[in-house]
mmCIF file of C-alpha atoms and ligand atoms in Angstrom:
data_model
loop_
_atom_site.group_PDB
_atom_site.id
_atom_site.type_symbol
_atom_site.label_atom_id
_atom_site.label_comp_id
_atom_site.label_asym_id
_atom_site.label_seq_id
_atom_site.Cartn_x
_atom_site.Cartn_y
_atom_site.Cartn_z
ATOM 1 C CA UNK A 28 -2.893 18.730 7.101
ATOM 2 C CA UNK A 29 -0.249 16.710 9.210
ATOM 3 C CA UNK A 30 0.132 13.130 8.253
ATOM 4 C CA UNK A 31 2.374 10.733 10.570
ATOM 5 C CA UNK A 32 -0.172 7.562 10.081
ATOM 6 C CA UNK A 33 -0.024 4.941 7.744
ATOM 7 C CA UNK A 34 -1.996 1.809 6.862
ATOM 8 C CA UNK A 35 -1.118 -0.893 5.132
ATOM 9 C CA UNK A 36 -3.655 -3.669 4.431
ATOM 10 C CA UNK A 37 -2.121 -7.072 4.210
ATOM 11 C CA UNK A 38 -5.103 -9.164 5.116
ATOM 12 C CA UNK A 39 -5.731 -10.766 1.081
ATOM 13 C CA UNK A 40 -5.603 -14.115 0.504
ATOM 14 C CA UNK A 41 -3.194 -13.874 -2.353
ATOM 15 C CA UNK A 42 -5.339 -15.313 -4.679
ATOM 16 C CA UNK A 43 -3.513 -14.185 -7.834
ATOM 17 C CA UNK A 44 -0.077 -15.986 -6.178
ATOM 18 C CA UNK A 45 -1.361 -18.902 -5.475
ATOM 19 C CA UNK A 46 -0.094 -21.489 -4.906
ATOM 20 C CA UNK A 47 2.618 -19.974 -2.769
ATOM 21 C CA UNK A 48 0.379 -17.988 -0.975
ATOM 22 C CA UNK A 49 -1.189 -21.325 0.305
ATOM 23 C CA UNK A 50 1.174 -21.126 3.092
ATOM 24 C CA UNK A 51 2.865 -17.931 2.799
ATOM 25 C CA UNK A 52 1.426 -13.766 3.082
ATOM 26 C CA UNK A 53 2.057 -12.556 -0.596
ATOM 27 C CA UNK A 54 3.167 -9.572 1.681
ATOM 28 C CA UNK A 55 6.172 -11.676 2.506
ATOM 29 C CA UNK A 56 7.349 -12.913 -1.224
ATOM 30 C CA UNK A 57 11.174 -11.430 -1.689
ATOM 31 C CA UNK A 58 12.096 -8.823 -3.666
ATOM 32 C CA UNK A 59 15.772 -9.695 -3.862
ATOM 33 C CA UNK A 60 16.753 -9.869 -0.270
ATOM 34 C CA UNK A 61 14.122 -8.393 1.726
ATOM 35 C CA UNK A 62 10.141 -9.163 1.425
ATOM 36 C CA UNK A 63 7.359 -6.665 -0.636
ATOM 37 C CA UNK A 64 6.127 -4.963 2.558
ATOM 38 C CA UNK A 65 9.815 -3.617 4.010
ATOM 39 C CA UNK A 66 10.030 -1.632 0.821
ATOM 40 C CA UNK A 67 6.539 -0.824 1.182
ATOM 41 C CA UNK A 68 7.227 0.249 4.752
ATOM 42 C CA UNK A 69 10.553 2.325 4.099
ATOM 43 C CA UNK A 70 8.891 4.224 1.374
ATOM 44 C CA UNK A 71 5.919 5.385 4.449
ATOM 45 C CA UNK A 72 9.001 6.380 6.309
ATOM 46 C CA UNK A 73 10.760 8.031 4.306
ATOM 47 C CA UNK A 74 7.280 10.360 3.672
ATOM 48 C CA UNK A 75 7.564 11.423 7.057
ATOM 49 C CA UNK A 76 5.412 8.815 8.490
ATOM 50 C CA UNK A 77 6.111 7.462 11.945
ATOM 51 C CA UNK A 78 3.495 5.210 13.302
ATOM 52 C CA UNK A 79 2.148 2.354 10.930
ATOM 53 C CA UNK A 80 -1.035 -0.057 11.374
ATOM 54 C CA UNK A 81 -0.944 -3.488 9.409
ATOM 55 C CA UNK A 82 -4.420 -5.058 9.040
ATOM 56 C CA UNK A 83 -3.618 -8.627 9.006
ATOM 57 C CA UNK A 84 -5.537 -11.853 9.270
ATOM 58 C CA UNK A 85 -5.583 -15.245 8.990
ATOM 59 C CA UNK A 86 -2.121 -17.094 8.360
ATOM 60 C CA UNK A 87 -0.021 -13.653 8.505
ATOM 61 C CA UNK A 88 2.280 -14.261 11.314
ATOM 62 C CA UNK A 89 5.160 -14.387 9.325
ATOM 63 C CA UNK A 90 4.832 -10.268 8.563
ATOM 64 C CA UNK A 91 4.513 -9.818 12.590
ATOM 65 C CA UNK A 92 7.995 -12.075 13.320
ATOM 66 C CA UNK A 93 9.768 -10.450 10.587
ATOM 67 C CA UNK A 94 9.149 -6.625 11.835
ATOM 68 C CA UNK A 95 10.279 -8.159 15.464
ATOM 69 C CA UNK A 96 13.141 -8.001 17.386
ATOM 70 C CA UNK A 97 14.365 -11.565 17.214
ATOM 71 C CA UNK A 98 17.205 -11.664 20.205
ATOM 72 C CA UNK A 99 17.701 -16.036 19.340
ATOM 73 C CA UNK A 100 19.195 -14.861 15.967
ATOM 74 C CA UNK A 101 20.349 -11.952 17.300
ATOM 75 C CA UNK A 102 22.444 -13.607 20.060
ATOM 76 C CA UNK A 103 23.591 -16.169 17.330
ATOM 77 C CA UNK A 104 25.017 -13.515 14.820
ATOM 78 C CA UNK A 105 27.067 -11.267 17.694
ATOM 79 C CA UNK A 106 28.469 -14.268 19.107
ATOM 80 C CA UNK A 107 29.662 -15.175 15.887
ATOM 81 C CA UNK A 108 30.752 -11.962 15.063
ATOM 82 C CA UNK A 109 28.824 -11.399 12.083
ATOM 83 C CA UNK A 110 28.536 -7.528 12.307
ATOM 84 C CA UNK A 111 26.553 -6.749 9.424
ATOM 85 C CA UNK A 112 24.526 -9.360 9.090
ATOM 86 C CA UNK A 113 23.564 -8.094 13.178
ATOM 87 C CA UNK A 114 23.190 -4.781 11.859
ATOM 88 C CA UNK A 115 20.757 -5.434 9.576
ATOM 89 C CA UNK A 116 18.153 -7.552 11.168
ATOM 90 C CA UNK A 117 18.632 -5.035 14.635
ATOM 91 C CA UNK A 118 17.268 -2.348 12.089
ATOM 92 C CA UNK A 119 14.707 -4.100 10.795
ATOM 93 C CA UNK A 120 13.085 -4.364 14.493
ATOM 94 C CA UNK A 121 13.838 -1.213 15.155
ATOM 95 C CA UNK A 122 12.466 0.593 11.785
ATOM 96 C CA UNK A 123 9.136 2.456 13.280
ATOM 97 C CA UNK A 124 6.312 1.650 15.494
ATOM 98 C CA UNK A 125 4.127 -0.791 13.724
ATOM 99 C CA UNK A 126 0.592 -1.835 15.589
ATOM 100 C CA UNK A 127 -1.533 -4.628 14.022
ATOM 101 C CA UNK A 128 -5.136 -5.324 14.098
ATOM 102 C CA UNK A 129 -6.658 -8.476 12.222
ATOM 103 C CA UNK A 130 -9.351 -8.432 9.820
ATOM 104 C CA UNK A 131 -11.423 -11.166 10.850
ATOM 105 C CA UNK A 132 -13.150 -12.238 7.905
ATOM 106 C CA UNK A 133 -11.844 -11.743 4.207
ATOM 107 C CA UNK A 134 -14.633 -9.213 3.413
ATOM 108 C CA UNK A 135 -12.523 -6.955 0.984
ATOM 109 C CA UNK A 136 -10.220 -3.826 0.649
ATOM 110 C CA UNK A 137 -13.011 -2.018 1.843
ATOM 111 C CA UNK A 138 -13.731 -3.380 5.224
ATOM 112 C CA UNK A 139 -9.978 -4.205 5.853
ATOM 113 C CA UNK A 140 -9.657 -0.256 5.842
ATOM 114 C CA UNK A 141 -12.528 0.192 8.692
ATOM 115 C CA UNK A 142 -10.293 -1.691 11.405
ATOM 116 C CA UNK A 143 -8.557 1.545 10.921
ATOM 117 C CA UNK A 144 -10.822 3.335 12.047
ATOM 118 C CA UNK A 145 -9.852 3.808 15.923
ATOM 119 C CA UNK A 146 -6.050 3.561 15.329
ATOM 120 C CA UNK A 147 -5.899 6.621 13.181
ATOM 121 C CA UNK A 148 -8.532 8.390 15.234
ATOM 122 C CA UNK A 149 -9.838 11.667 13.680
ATOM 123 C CA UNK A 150 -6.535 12.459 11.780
ATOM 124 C CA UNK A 151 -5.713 12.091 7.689
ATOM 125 C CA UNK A 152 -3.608 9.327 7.093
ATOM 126 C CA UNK A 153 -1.778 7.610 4.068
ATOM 127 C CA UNK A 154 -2.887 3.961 2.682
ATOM 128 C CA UNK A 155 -0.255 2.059 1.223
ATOM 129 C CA UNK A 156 -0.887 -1.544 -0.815
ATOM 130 C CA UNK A 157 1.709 -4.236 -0.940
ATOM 131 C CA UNK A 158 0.656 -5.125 -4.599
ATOM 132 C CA UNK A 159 2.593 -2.104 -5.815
ATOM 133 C CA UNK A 160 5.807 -1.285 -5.194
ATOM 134 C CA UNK A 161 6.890 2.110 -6.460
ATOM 135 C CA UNK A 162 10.454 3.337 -7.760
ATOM 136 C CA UNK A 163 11.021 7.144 -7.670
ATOM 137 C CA UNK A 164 13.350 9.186 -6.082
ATOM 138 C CA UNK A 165 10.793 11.194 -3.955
ATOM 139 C CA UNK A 166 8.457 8.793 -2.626
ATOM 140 C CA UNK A 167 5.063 8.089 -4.160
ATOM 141 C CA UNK A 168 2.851 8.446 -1.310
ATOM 142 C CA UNK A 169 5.169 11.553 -0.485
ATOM 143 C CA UNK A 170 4.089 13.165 -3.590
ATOM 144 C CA UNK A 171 -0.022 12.306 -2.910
ATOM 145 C CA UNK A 172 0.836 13.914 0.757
ATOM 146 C CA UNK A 173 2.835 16.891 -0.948
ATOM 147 C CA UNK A 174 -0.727 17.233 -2.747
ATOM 148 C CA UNK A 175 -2.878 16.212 0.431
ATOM 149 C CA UNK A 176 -1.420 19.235 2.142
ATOM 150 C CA UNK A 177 -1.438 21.784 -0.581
ATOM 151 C CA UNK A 178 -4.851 21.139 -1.379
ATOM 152 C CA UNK A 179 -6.528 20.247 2.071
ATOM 153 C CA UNK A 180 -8.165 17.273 -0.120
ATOM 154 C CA UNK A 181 -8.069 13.288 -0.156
ATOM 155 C CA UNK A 182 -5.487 11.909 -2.951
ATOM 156 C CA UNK A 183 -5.553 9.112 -4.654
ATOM 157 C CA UNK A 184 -2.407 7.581 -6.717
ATOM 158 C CA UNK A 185 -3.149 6.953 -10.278
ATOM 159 C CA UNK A 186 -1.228 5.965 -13.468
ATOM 160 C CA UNK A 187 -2.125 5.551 -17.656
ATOM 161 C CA UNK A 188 -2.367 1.787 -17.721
ATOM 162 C CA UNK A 189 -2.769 0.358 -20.838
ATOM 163 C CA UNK A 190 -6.853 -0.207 -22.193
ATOM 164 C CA UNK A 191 -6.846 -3.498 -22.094
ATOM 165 C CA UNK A 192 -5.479 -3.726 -18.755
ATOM 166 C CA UNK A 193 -7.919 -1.284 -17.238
ATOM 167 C CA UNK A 194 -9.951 -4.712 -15.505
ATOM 168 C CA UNK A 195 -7.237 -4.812 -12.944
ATOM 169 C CA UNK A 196 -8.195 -1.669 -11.208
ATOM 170 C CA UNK A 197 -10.167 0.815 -9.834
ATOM 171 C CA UNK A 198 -10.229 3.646 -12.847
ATOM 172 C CA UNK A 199 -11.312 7.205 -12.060
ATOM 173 C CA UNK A 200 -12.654 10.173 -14.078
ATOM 174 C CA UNK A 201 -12.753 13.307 -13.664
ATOM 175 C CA UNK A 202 -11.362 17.430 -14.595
ATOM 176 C CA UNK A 203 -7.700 17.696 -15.439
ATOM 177 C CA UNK A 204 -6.297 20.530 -12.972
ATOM 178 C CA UNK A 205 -2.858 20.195 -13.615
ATOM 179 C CA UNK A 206 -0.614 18.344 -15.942
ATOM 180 C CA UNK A 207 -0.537 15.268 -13.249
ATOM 181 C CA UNK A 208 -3.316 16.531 -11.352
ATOM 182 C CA UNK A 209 -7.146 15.696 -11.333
ATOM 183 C CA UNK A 210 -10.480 16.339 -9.643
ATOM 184 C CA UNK A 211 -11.970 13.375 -9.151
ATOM 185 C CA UNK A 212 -15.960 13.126 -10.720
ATOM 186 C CA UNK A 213 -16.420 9.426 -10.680
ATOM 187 C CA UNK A 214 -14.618 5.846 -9.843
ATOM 188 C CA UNK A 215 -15.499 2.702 -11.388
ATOM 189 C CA UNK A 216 -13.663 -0.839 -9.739
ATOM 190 C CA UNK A 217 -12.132 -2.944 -12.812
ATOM 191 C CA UNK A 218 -14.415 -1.865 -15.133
ATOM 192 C CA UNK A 219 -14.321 -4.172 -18.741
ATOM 193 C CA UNK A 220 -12.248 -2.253 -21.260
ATOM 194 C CA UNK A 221 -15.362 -1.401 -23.034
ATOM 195 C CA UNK A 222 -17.344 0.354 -20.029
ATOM 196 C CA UNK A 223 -13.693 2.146 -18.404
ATOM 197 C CA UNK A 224 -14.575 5.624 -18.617
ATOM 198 C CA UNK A 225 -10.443 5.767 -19.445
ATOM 199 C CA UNK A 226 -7.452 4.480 -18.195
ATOM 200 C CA UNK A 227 -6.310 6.224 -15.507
ATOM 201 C CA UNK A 228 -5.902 3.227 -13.258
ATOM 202 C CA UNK A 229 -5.647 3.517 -9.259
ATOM 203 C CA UNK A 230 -2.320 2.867 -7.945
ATOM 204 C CA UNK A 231 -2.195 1.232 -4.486
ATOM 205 C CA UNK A 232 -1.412 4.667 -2.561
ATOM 206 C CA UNK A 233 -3.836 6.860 -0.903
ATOM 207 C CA UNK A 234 -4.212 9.934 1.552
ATOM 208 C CA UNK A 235 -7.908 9.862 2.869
ATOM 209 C CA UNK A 236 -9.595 11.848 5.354
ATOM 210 C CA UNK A 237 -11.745 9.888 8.766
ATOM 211 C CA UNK A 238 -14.450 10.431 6.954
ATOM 212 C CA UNK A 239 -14.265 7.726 4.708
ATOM 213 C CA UNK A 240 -15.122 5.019 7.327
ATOM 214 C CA UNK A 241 -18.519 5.782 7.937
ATOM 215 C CA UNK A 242 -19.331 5.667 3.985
ATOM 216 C CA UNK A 243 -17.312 2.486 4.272
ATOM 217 C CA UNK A 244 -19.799 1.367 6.702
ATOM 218 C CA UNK A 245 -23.007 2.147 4.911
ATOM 219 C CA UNK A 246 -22.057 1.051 1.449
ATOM 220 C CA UNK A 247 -23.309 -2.540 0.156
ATOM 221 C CA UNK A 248 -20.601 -4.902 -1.100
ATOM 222 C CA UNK A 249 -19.505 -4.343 -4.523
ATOM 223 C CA UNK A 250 -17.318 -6.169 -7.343
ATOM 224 C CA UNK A 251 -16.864 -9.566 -6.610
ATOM 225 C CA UNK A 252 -19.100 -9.054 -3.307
ATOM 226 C CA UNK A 253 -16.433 -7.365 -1.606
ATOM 227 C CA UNK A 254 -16.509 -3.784 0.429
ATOM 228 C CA UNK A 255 -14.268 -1.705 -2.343
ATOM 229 C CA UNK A 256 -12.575 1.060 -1.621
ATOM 230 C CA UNK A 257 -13.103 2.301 -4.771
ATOM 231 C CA UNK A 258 -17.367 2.214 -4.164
ATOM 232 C CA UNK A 259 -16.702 4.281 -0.868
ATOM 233 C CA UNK A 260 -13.893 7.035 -2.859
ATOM 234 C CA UNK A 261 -17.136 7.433 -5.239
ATOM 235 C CA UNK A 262 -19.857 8.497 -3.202
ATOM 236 C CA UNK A 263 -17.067 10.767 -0.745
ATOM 237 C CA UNK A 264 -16.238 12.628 -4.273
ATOM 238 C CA UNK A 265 -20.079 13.569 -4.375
ATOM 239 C CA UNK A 266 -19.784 14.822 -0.965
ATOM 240 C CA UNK A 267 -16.482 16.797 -0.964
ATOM 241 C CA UNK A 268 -13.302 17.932 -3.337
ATOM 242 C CA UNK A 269 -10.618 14.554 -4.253
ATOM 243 C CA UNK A 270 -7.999 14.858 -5.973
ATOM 244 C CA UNK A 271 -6.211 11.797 -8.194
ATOM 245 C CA UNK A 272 -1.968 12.873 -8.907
ATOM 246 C CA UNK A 273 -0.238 10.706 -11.684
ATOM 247 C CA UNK A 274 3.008 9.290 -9.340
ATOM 248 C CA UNK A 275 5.738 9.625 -11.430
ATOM 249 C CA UNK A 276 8.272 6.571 -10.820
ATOM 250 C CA UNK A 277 8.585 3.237 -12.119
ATOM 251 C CA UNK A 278 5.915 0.713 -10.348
ATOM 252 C CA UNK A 279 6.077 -3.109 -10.371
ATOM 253 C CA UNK A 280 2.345 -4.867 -10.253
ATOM 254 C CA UNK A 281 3.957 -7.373 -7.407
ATOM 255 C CA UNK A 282 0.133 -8.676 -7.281
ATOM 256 C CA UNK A 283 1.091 -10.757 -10.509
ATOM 257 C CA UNK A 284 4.539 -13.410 -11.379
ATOM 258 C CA UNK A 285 5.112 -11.130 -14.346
ATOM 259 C CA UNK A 286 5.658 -7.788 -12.426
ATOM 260 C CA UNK A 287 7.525 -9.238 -9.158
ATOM 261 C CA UNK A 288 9.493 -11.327 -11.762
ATOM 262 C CA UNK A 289 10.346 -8.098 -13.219
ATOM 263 C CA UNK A 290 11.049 -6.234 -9.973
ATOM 264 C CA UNK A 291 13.688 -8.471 -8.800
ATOM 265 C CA UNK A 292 15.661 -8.453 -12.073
ATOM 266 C CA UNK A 293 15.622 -4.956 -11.980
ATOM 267 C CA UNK A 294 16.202 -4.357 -8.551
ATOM 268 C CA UNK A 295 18.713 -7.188 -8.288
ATOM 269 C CA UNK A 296 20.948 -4.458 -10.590
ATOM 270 C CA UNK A 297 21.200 -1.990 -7.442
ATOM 271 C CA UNK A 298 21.190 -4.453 -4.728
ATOM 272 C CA UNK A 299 17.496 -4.748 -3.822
ATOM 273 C CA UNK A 300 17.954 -0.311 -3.404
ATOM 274 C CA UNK A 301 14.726 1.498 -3.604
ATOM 275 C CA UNK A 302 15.573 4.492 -5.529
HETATM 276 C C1 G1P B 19 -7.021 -2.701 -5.262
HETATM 277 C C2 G1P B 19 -8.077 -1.629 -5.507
HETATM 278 C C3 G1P B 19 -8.009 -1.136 -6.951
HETATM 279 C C4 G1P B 19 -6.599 -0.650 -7.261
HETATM 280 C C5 G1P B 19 -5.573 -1.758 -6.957
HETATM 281 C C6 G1P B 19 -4.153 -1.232 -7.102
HETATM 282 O O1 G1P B 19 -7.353 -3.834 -6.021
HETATM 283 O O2 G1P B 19 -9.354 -2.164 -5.224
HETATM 284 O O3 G1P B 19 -8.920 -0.093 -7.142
HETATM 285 O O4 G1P B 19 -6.513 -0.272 -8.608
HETATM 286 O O5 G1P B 19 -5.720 -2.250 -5.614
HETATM 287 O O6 G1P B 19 -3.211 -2.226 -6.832
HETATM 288 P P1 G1P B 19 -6.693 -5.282 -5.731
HETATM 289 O O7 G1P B 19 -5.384 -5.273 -6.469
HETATM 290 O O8 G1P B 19 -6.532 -5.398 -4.261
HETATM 291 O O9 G1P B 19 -7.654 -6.278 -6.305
#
């Protein structure tokens, strides 16, 4: 099982951020000096992966400028002399090859992962969510790929949360394997603390398999009348093997003030460094 494709939905409104998501893609909040989704894109390539699709939508332009070439600023900088500061915004545009496709209405995880569906055409590829961002010295989708290909099976990233947290994901259940290893029985989305069958929570990273767009097309919306990802990993682990893998790392909830707070004091120590 080769996989060279990534996704990474960026098409949420932010809610959670607001209100400086009114005008600007949570995707693009800094984490020290560079925004949530370059980490989130270095960590893809430095898993291998080589060709990227960000689902976008409405008011996300500011993710499609900043993966650019910009040749005004550019221009400015070498005529200046500013070497490194040329440097470093000529690598940004020249990172990987990154294709976009907007979701065109805000109809959940779910559907956002369906305008995959021709871009990654018949072959497994790795899903990637700008609400975590994940510290670890081998990469944590690299380890749900290490797993992907070992086992021939869709992964999904998971960590212990604590109980009373377990509302703010999807939470799986299922047969320990391995010490960081499960096979997935059942997937609940943000279940109440009381109904979470445990709390192994679902970390933003994925390896899935083509056929989990046309169960994404046949299943009714679900929590908070959105198409969930989680709803359409559920009925695929009645249908075939999936496997959940504990990433080891440290992981910053960026989808709340607390956790990007947190990531850019401790990232700040390194100089905004990944590992
Ligand atoms: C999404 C998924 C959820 C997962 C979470 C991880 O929720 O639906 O299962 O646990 O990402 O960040 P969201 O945070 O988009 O509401």
């Amino acid at each position: 099982m080769k996989i060279r494709k990534a996704v990474i939905p960026a098409a949420g409104l932010g809610t959670r951020m607001l209100p400086i998501t009114k005008s600007m893609p949570k995707e693009m909040l800094p984490i020290v000096n560079k925004p949530v989704i370059h980490y989130v894109v270095e960590e893809a390539i430095r898993a291998g992966i080589d060709d990227i699709l960000i689902i976008t939508g409405k008011g996300k332009r500011a993710i499609e400028d900043y993966f650019d070439r910009s040749f005004e600023l550019e221009y400015y900088l070498r005529e200046r002399g500013k070497v490194n500061e040329l440097r470093q915004v000529e690598e940004i545009g020249e990172m990987v090859d990154i294709y976009y496709v907007r979701q065109k209405k805000p109809l959940g995880l779910g559907d956002a992962i369906l305008y995959a569906e021709k871009h990654v055409n018949e072959e497994p590829f790795a899903v990637l969510l700008g609400d975590d961002l994940i510290v670890s010295e081998k990469p944590g989708i690299q380890q749900l790929i290490e797993v992907a290909q070992c086992y021939s099976s869709p992964v999904i990233g998971v960590e212990k949360v604590p109980r009373e947290l377990v509302d703010r994901y999807g939470v799986i259940s299922g047969t320990e394997l391995d010490r960081e290893l499960y096979e997935v029985h059942n997937l609940v989305e943000k279940p109440s603390p009381q109904e979470a069958p445990n709390n192994i929570a679902i970390v933003g990273r994925y390896v899935l398999t083509p056929e989990i767009f046309d169960i994404l097309k046949e299943i009714p919306p679900g929590k908070g009348g959105e198409v969930q990802l989680t709803d359409a990993l559920r009925e695929l682990a009645k249908r075939r093997k999936i496997l959940a893998k504990l990433i080891s790392g440290k992981r910053y909830d960026i989808g709340t003030f607390e956790g990007w707070l947190r990531a850019n004091i401790e990232l700040s120590k390194n100089g905004g460094g990944l590992r």
